[in-house]
XYZ file of C-alpha atoms in Angstrom:
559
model
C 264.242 133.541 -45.424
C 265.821 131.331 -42.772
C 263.565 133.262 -40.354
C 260.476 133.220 -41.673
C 260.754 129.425 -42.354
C 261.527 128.981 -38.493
C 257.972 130.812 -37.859
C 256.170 128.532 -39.828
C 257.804 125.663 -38.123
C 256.716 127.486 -35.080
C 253.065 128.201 -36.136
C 251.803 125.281 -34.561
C 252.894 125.783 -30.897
C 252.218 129.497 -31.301
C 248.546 128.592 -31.541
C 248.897 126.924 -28.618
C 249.997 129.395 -26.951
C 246.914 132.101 -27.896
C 244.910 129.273 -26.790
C 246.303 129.559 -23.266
C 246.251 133.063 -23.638
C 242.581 133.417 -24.713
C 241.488 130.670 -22.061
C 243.173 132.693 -19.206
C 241.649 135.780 -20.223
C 244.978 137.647 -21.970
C 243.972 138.293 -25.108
C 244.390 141.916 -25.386
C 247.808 141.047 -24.611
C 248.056 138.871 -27.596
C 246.628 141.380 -29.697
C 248.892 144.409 -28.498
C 252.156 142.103 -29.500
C 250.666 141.330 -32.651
C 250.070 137.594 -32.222
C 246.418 137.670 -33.178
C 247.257 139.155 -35.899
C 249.845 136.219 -37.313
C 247.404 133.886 -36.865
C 244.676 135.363 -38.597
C 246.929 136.136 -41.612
C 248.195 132.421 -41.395
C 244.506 130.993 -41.148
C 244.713 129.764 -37.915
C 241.063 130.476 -35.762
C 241.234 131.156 -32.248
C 238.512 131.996 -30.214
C 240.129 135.373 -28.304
C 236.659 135.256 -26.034
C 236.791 132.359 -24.747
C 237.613 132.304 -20.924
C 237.043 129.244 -19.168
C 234.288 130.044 -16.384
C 235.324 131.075 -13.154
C 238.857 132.032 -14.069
C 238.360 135.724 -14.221
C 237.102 135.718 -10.326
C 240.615 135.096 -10.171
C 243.436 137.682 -9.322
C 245.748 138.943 -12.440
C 248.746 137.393 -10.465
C 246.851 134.022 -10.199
C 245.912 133.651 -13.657
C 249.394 134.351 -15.022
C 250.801 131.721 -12.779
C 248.110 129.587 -14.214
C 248.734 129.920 -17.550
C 252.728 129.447 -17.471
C 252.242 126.450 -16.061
C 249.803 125.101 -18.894
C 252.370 126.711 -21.300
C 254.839 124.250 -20.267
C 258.270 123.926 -19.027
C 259.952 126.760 -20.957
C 257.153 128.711 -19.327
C 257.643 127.433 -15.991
C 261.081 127.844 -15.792
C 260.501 131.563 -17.225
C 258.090 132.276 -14.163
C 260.488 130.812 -11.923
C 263.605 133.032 -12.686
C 261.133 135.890 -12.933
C 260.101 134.996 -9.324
C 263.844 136.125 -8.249
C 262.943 139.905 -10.103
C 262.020 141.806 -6.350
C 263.442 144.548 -8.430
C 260.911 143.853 -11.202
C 257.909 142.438 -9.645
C 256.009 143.429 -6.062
C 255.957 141.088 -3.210
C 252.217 139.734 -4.678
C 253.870 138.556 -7.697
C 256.717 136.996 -6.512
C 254.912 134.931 -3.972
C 252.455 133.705 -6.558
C 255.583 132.932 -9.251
C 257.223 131.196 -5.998
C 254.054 128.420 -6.295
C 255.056 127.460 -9.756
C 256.082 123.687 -9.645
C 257.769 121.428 -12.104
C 255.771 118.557 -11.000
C 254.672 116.439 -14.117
C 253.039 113.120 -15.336
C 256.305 110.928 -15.490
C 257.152 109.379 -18.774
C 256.598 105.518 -18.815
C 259.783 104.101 -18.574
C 259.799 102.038 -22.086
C 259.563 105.204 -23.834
C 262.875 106.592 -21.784
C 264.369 103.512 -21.925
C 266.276 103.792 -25.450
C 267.650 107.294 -24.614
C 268.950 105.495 -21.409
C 270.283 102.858 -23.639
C 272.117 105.011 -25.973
C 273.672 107.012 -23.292
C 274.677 104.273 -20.944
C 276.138 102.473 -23.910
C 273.574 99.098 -22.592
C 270.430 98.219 -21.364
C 269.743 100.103 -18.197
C 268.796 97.097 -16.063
C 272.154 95.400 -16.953
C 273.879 98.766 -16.367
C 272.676 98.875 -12.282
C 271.795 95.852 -10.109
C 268.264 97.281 -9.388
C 265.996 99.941 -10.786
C 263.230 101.249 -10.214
C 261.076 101.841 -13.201
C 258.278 104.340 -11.640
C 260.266 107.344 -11.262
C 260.368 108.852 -6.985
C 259.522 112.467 -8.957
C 258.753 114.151 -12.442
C 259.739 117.257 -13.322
C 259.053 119.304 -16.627
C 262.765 118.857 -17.626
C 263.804 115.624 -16.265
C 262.181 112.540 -13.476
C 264.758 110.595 -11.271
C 264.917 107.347 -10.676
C 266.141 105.142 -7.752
C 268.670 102.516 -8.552
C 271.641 100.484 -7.341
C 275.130 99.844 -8.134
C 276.562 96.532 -8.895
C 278.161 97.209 -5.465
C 275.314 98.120 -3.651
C 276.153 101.807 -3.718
C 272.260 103.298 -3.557
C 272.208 106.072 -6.589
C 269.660 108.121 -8.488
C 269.387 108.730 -12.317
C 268.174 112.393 -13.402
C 266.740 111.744 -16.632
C 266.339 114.347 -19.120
C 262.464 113.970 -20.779
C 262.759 112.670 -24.595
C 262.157 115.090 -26.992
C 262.042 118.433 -24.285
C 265.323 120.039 -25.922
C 262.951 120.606 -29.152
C 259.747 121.704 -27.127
C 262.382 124.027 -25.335
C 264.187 125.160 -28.549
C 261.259 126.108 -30.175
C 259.610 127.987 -27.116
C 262.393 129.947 -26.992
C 262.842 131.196 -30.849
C 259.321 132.192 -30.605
C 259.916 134.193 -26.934
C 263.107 135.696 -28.862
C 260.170 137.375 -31.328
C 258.273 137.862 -28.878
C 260.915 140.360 -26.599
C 262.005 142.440 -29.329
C 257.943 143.094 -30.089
C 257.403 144.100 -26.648
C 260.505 146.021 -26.499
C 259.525 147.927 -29.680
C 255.814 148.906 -28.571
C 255.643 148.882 -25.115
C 257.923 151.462 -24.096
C 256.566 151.425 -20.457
C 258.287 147.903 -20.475
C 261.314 148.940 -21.897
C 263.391 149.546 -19.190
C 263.545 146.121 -17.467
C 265.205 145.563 -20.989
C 262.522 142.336 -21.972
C 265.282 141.249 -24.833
C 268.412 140.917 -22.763
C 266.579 139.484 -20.238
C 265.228 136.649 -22.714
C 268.928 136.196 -23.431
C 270.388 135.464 -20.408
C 266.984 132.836 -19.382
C 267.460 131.095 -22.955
C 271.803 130.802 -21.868
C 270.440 129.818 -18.208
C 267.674 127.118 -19.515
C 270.422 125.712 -22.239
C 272.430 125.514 -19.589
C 270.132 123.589 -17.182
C 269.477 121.054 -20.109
C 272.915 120.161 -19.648
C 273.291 118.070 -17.099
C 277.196 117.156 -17.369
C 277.473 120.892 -16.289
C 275.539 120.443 -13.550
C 277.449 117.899 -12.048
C 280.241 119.762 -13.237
C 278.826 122.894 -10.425
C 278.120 120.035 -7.776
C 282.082 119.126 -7.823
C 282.824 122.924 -8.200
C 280.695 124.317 -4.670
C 282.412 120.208 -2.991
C 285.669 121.786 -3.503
C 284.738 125.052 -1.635
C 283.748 122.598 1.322
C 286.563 120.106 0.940
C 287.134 119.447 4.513
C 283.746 120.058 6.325
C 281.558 117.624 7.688
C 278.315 119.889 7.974
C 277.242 119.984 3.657
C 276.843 116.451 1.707
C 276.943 117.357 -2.210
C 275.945 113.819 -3.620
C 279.420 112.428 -5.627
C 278.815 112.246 -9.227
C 279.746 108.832 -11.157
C 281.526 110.057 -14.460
C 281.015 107.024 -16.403
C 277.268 107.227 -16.628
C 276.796 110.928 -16.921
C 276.171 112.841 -19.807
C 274.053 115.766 -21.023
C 270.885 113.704 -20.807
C 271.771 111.429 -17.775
C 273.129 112.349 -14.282
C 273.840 109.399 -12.436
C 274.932 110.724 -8.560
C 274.990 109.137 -5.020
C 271.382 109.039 -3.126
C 271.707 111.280 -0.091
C 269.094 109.471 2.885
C 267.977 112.388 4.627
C 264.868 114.169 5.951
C 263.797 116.401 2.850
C 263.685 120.199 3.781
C 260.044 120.432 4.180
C 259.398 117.609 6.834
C 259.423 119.494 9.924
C 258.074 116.944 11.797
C 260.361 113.830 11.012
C 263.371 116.183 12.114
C 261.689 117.048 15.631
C 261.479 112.816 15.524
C 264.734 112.405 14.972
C 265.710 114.765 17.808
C 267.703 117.314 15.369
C 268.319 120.564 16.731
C 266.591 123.057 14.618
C 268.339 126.154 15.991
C 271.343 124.812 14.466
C 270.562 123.540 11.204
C 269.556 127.187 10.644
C 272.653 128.714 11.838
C 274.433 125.803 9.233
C 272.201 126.510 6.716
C 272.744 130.193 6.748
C 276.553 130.383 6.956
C 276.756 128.019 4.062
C 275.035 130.445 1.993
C 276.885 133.277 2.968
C 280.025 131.408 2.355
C 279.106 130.740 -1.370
C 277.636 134.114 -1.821
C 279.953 136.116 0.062
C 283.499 134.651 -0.258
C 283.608 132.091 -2.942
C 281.415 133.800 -5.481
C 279.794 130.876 -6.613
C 276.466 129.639 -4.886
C 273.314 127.723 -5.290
C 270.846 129.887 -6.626
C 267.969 127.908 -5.544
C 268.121 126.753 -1.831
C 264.311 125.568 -1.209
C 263.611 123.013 0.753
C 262.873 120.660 -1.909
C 266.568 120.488 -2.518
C 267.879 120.293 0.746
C 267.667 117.097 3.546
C 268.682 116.736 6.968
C 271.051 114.202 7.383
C 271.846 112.442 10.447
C 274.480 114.485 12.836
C 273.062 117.397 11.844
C 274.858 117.502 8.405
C 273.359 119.577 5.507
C 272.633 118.017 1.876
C 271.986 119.698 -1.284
C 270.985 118.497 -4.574
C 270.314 120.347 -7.895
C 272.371 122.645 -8.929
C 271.008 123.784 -12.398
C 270.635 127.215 -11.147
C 273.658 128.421 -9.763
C 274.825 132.069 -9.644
C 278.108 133.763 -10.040
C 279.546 137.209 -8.346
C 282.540 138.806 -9.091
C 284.869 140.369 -6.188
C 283.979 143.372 -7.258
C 280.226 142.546 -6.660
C 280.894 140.585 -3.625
C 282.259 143.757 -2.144
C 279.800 145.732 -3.215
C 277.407 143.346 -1.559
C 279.488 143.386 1.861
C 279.223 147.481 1.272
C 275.361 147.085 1.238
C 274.632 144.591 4.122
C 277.193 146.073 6.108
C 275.505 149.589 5.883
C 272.324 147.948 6.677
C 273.350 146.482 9.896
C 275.464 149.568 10.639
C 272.331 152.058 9.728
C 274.901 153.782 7.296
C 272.751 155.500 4.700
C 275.087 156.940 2.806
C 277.135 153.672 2.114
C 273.856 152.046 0.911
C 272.731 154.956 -1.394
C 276.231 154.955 -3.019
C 275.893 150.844 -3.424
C 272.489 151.423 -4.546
C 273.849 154.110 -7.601
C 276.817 152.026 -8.434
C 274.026 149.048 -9.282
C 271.621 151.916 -11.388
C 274.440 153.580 -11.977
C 273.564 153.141 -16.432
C 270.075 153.967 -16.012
C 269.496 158.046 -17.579
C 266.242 158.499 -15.472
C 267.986 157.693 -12.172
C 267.247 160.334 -9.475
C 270.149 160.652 -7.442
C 268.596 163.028 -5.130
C 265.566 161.362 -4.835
C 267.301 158.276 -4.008
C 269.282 159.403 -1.013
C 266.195 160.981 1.012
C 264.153 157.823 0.431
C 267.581 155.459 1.382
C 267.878 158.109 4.477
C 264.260 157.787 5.339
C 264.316 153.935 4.955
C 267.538 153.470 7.075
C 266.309 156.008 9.886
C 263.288 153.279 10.717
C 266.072 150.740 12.210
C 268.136 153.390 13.943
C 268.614 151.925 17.512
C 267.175 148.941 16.637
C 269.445 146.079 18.392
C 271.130 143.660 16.086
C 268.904 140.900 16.903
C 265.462 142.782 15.956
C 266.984 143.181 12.516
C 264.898 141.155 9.666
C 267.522 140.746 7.316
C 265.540 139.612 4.467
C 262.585 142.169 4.404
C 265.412 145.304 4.847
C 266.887 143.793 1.361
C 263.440 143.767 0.015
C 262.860 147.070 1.407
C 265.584 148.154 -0.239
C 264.380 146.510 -3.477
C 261.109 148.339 -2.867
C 262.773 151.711 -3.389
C 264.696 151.164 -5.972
C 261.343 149.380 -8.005
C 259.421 153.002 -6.620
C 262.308 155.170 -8.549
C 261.965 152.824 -11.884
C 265.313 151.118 -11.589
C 266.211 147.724 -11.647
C 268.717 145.536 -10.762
C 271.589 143.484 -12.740
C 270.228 140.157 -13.070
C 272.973 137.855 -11.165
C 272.390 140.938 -8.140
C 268.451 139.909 -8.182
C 269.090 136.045 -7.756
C 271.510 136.707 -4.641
C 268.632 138.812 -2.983
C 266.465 136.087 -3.949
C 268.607 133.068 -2.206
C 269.005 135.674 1.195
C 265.455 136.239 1.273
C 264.901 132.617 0.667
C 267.592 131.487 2.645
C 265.943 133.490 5.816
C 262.362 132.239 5.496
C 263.741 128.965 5.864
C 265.923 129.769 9.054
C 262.703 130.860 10.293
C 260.711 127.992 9.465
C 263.708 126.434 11.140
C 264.105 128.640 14.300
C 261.254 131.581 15.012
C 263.930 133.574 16.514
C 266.296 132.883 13.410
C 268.626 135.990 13.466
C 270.441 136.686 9.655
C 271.879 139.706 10.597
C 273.878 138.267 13.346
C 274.536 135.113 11.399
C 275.981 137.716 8.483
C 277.739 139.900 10.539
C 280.806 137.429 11.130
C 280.931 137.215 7.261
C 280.596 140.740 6.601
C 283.313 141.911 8.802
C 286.136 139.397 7.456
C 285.286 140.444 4.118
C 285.920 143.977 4.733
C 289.077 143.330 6.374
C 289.666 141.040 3.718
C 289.567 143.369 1.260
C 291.634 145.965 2.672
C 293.910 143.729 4.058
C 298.074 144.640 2.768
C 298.884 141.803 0.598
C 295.270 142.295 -1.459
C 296.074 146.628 -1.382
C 299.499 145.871 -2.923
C 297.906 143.389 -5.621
C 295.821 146.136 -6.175
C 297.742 148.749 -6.399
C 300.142 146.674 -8.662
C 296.888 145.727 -11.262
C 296.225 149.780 -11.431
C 299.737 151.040 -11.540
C 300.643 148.638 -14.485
C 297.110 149.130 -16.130
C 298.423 153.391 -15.783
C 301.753 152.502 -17.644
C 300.007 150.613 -20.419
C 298.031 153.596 -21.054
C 300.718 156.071 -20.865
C 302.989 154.447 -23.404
C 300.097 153.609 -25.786
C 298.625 157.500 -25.521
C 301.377 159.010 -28.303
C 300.532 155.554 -30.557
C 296.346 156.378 -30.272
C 296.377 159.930 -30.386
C 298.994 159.899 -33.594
C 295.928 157.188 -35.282
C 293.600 159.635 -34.392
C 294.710 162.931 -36.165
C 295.941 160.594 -39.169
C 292.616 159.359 -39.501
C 291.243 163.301 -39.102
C 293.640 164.622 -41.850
C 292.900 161.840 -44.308
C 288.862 162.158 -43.582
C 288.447 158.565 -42.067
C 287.642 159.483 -38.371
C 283.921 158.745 -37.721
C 281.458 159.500 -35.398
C 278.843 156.579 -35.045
C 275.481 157.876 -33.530
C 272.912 155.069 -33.335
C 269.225 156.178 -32.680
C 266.838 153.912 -32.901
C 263.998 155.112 -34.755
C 266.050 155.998 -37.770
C 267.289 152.326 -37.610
C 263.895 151.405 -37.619
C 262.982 153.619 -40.665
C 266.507 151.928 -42.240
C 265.528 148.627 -41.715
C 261.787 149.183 -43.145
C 263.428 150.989 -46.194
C 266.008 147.638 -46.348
C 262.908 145.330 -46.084
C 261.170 147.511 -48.992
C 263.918 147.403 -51.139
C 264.608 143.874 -50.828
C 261.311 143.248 -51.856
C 261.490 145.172 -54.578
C 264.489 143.590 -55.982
C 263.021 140.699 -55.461
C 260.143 141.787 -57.569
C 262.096 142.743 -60.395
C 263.785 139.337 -60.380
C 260.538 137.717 -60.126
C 258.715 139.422 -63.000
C 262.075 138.648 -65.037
C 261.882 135.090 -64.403
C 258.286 135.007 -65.762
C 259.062 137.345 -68.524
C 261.995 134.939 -69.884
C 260.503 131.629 -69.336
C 257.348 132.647 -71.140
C 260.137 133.953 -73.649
C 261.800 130.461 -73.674
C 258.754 128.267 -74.022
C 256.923 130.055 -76.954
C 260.381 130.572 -79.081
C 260.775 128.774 -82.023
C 261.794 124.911 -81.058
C 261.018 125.825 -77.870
C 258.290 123.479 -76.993
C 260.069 120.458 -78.637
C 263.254 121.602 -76.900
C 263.591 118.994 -73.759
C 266.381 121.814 -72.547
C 264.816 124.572 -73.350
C 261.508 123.305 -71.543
C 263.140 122.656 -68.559
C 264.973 125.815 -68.433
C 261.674 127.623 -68.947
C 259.914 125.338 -66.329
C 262.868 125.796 -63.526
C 262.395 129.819 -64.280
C 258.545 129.461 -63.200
C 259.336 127.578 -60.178
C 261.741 130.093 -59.445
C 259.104 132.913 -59.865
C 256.515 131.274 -57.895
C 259.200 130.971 -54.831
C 259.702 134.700 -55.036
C 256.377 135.625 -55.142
C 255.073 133.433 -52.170
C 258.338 135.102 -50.264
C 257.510 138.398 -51.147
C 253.698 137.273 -49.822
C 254.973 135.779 -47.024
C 257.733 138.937 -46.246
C 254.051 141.296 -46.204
C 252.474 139.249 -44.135
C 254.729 139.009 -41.349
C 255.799 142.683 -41.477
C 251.443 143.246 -41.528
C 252.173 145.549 -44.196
C-alpha cells in the first residue's frame, strides 16, 4: 500500500519525464519499461510522437545527453557518474556524458534567503560583513556566493537549492522502479546489474546533498597533505556549515581552464602537470582516498605554482587490497607483463559466470605485445587503461564501480597534464609511485602483519571446526539442515501467486464488509440506530478502500 501511494505521489513528475522522453525521440523505450503503459491506465495523455523538429538529425549519444539534462539534476548527476562507466559505455558515449553541465538559472536570493537564515541562526547580511547577492555560479544542486568575514577573511557560501532534496527524493524512488523493470525484461542489460548500480548513485547523490560531509572529505584529503606547500584545500568554518550551507575560505587563483592567464602570470606549465599528477597518484595510490572529479573547473593555479582544489562531493575510496591490485595492473602495463595484467584483469571479473578466461589472456597478450619496446616516455598512460577497458567491455565484463571512477580520474587526470604540457608523460610520473608501493607491500614489517592477520584468522578456524561441524550433523539428524536454492523465475511465479492471493483475501474481506453493513443497516432498529448506522457506514468506507486497492493493485501489476 505504502508503495503504490508513493507512485501516485510520483505520477506527476513521471509525466514529465515521458514528455522528455517522447520529445527526444525515446519512446519505444518508455513503452518497453512499461511507462506508457502507467500513464495510460492513470489517464495521463502523452503524445509518444511528438519529436521536436530537427532533433532526430541528431546522434543517439547526443540526444540522450540532451534529454538528462532537461530531466534535471538527478538526471544530470546520473549521466555524470555514468560518464566514469569506460567499462560500460564506448569512448563516443563517455565524451558526450563528459559535456553534461550543472550550470543553472540561479535562485533569486530572497527566496534562499530564509533557508540561509534558519541555518546561520540570523540574517545572512548580519552574519558576514559583505555579500554578494547574485551568486559567481549556479549549479543544479547548489550556487555559491562571494562574501566576507567580519574580519575581512574573503569566503564563499555553497548553498544547497530550496526544495532540491524533494525533486531529488522523488527522482530517485521512481529510478528505483525503474532498475528493477529493466533488470527484469531486458536481460541484454542485465549484466551491468542496472539495480545495484541505482543503489550505489542514490547513496552517492544523498551523500553529495550533504554538504557537512563534504567538508568533512576536504579536512580528510588536508590531512594527507599536512605539511606540503604545493595543494590549497580551502579551510572550512564549522560554525556556519551544515547540510545545506558550506561556508569555506575563497582560494584566488587562475581556474583550471584559463590557459592563457597562467602563460600571463609566467607559471610553468610543465610543472603544474608533474604536481598535478603526483597528487593524484598519491590519493589514489597510497592513501586510498581521492577526489573523484579532478576537472578543471575545480582546480586553480595559485601563485608559486601551488595547486587548489575545491568540491569534493565525489570522492572515491580503495582498499589496500585494491590499491595493490591497481599497482599490479599499471605496473604490468609499463613493464609489458601480460600475464600480471590478465590475472588483475580476472581477479576484477573474477564473479562474472560468462567470463572467458582463455579468451581473455590472448586478447591481454595481443594488446600488451603493441607496446613491447616502446620506451617509457612514448607510453600514453591513459588510452592503455582505456584499452584495457576496451577488452574487457569486448568480452561482456564490467568493472566494480569504485575501480571505474579511478580509471576515470587517471584518464582525466592525463588529458589535463596534456592540456598542461604536450609532452606530459604519466607513465613516468607513475612509475616512482608504482615502485614504492610494491616494495611497500612486500616490505618485512607489512609480511609479518600479514602473516600474523592469516595465521590467527587459521587458528580461529581450527578451534571453531569441531563446534560447526558438531551443529551441522545435529541439525542433519534432527531434519533442520537446509539447502536454500534461490532461482529467480520461481520467485517471480511466488511473488505473482503472493500478489494473487493477497488480492483475493482482500476480496473476501471486501465483499464481507458490504455483506454485513447492508446486514446492519436494514436490521430491525437499524436505521434509527445512531451506532448501528455508523458501524454500517464505517464498513462501506472500508469496502470502497479495498476495492479501489484491489483496482489500483491490477493496474499497476497491468494485469
Amino acid at each position: 500500500m505504502w508503495e503504490t501511494l508513493g507512485t501516485v505521489r510520483d505520477l506527476g513528475r513521471l509525466q514529465d519525464i515521458a514528455r522528455v522522453l517522447a520529445r527526444y525521440g525515446f519512446g519505444d523505450v518508455a513503452r518497453r519499461v512499461g511507462l506508457a503503459g502507467a500513464l495510460e491506465r492513470a489517464g495521463r495523455l502523452v503524445h509518444w510522437q511528438a519529436v521536436e523538429e530537427g532533433l532526430l538529425q541528431l546522434e543517439v549519444p547526443e540526444r540522450v545527453r540532451a534529454a538528462l539534462q532537461d530531466l534535471g539534476p538527478t538526471f544530470v548527476k546520473l549521466g555524470q557518474v555514468l560518464a566514469t562507466r569506460v567499462d560500460m559505455l564506448p569512448p563516443r558515449w563517455i565524451e558526450e556524458l563528459s559535456e553534461l553541465q550543472n550550470a543553472v538559472p540561479p535562485v533569486d536570493f530572497e527566496l534562499v534567503r530564509p533557508q540561509l537564515t534558519e541555518d546561520l541562526g540570523a540574517d545572512p547580511d548580519s552574519v558576514f560583513a559583505e555579500l554578494e547577492h547574485v551568486p559567481m555560479a549556479a549549479a543544479s544542486l547548489a550556487q555559491a556566493h562571494r562574501a566576507t568575514l567580519a574580519d575581512g577573511t574573503p569566503v564563499i557560501l555553497k548553498v544547497r537549492r530550496p526544495g532540491i532534496r524533494d525533486v531529488v527524493e522523488a527522482d530517485l524512488r521512481l529510478l528505483s522502479h525503474l532498475a528493477t523493470i529493466v533488470e527484469k525484461q531486458m536481460p541484454e542489460l542485465r549484466r551491468y546489474h542496472p539495480a545495484d548500480t541505482l543503489r550505489q548513485f542514490a547513496a552517492s547523490l544523498r551523500r553529495e546533498l550533504d554538504f557537512a560531509a563534504e567538508c568533512r572529505n576536504a579536512e580528510r584529503i588536508a590531512r594527507n597533505f599536512e605539511g606540503r606547500d604545493d595543494i590549497v584545500i580551502p579551510k572550512v568554518y564549522w560554525q556556519w556549515t551544515c547540510e545545506r550551507l558550506n561556508v569555506q575560505e575563497r582560494l584566488e587563483g587562475i581556474p583550471g581552464r584559463d590557459l592563457a592567464a597562467l602563460d600571463a602570470l609566467g607559471l610553468d606549465r610543465r610543472a603544474l602537470a608533474r604536481t598535478g599528477a603526483g597528487l593524484v597518484l598519491k590519493m589514489v595510490l597510497e592513501d586510498g582516498f581521492f577526489h573523484a572529479d579532478p576537472h578543471p573547473g575545480n582546480i586553480f593555479y595559485l601563485p608559486g605554482g601551488a595547486i587548489g582544489v575545491i568540491d569534493f562531493g565525489m570522492v572515491g575510496h580503495v582498499s589496500e587490497q585494491r590499491r595493490f591490485q591497481i599497482v599490479r595492473l599499471l605496473h604490468g602495463l609499463v613493464g609489458q607483463d601480460a600475464s600480471a595484467v590478465s590475472e588483475v584483469l580476472v581477479d576484477w571479473t573474477g564473479d562474472s559466470p560468462d567470463i572467458d578466461e582463455g579468451g581473455l589472456q590472448e586478447s591481454v597478450d595481443r594488446f600488451v605485445d603493441q607496446y613491447r619496446g616502446v620506451p617509457l616516455k612514448d607510453l600514453r598512460m591513459g588510452q592503455m587503461l582505456g584499452d584495457v577497458v576496451a577488452i574487457l567491455r569486448g568480452h561482456g565484463l564490467t568493472l566494480p564501480p569504485d575501480l571505474a571512477l579511478m580509471i576515470k580520474t587517471f584518464l582525466t587526470l592525463e588529458g589535463m597534464g596534456r592540456q598542461l604540457d604536450p609532452d606530459f608523460d604519466m607513465a613516468s610520473a607513475a612509475r616512482p609511485f608504482l615502485e614504492r608501493a610494491m616494495l611497500q607491500r612486500y616490505a618485512p614489517g607489512v609480511l609479518a602483519r600479514r602473516g600474523r592477520r592469516a595465521l590467527a584468522g587459521l587458528l580461529d578456524l581450527v578451534r571453531d571446526m569441531p563446534q560447526d561441524v558438531h551443529r551441522l550433523l545435529r541439525a542433519a539428524r534432527r531434519g533442520k539442515l537446509r539447502v536454500h536454492v534461490d532461482v529467480d523465475s520461481l520467485k517471480g511465479f511466488g511473488d505473482q501467486v503472493d500478489r494473487a492471493v493477497s488480492r483475493l483475501t482482500m476480496g473476501v474481506v471486501t465483499a464481507a464488509l458490504i455483506v454485513g453493513s447492508s446486514i446492519v443497516l436494514n436490521s430491525a432498529g437499524g436505521v434509527s440506530s445512531t451506532g448501528l448506522r455508523i458501524l454500517g457506514t464505517v464498513g462501506f468506507v472500508g469496502a470502497a478502500l479495498g476495492g479501489f486497492w484491489i483496482l489500483f493493485s491490477i493496474w499497476r501489476g497491468g494485469r
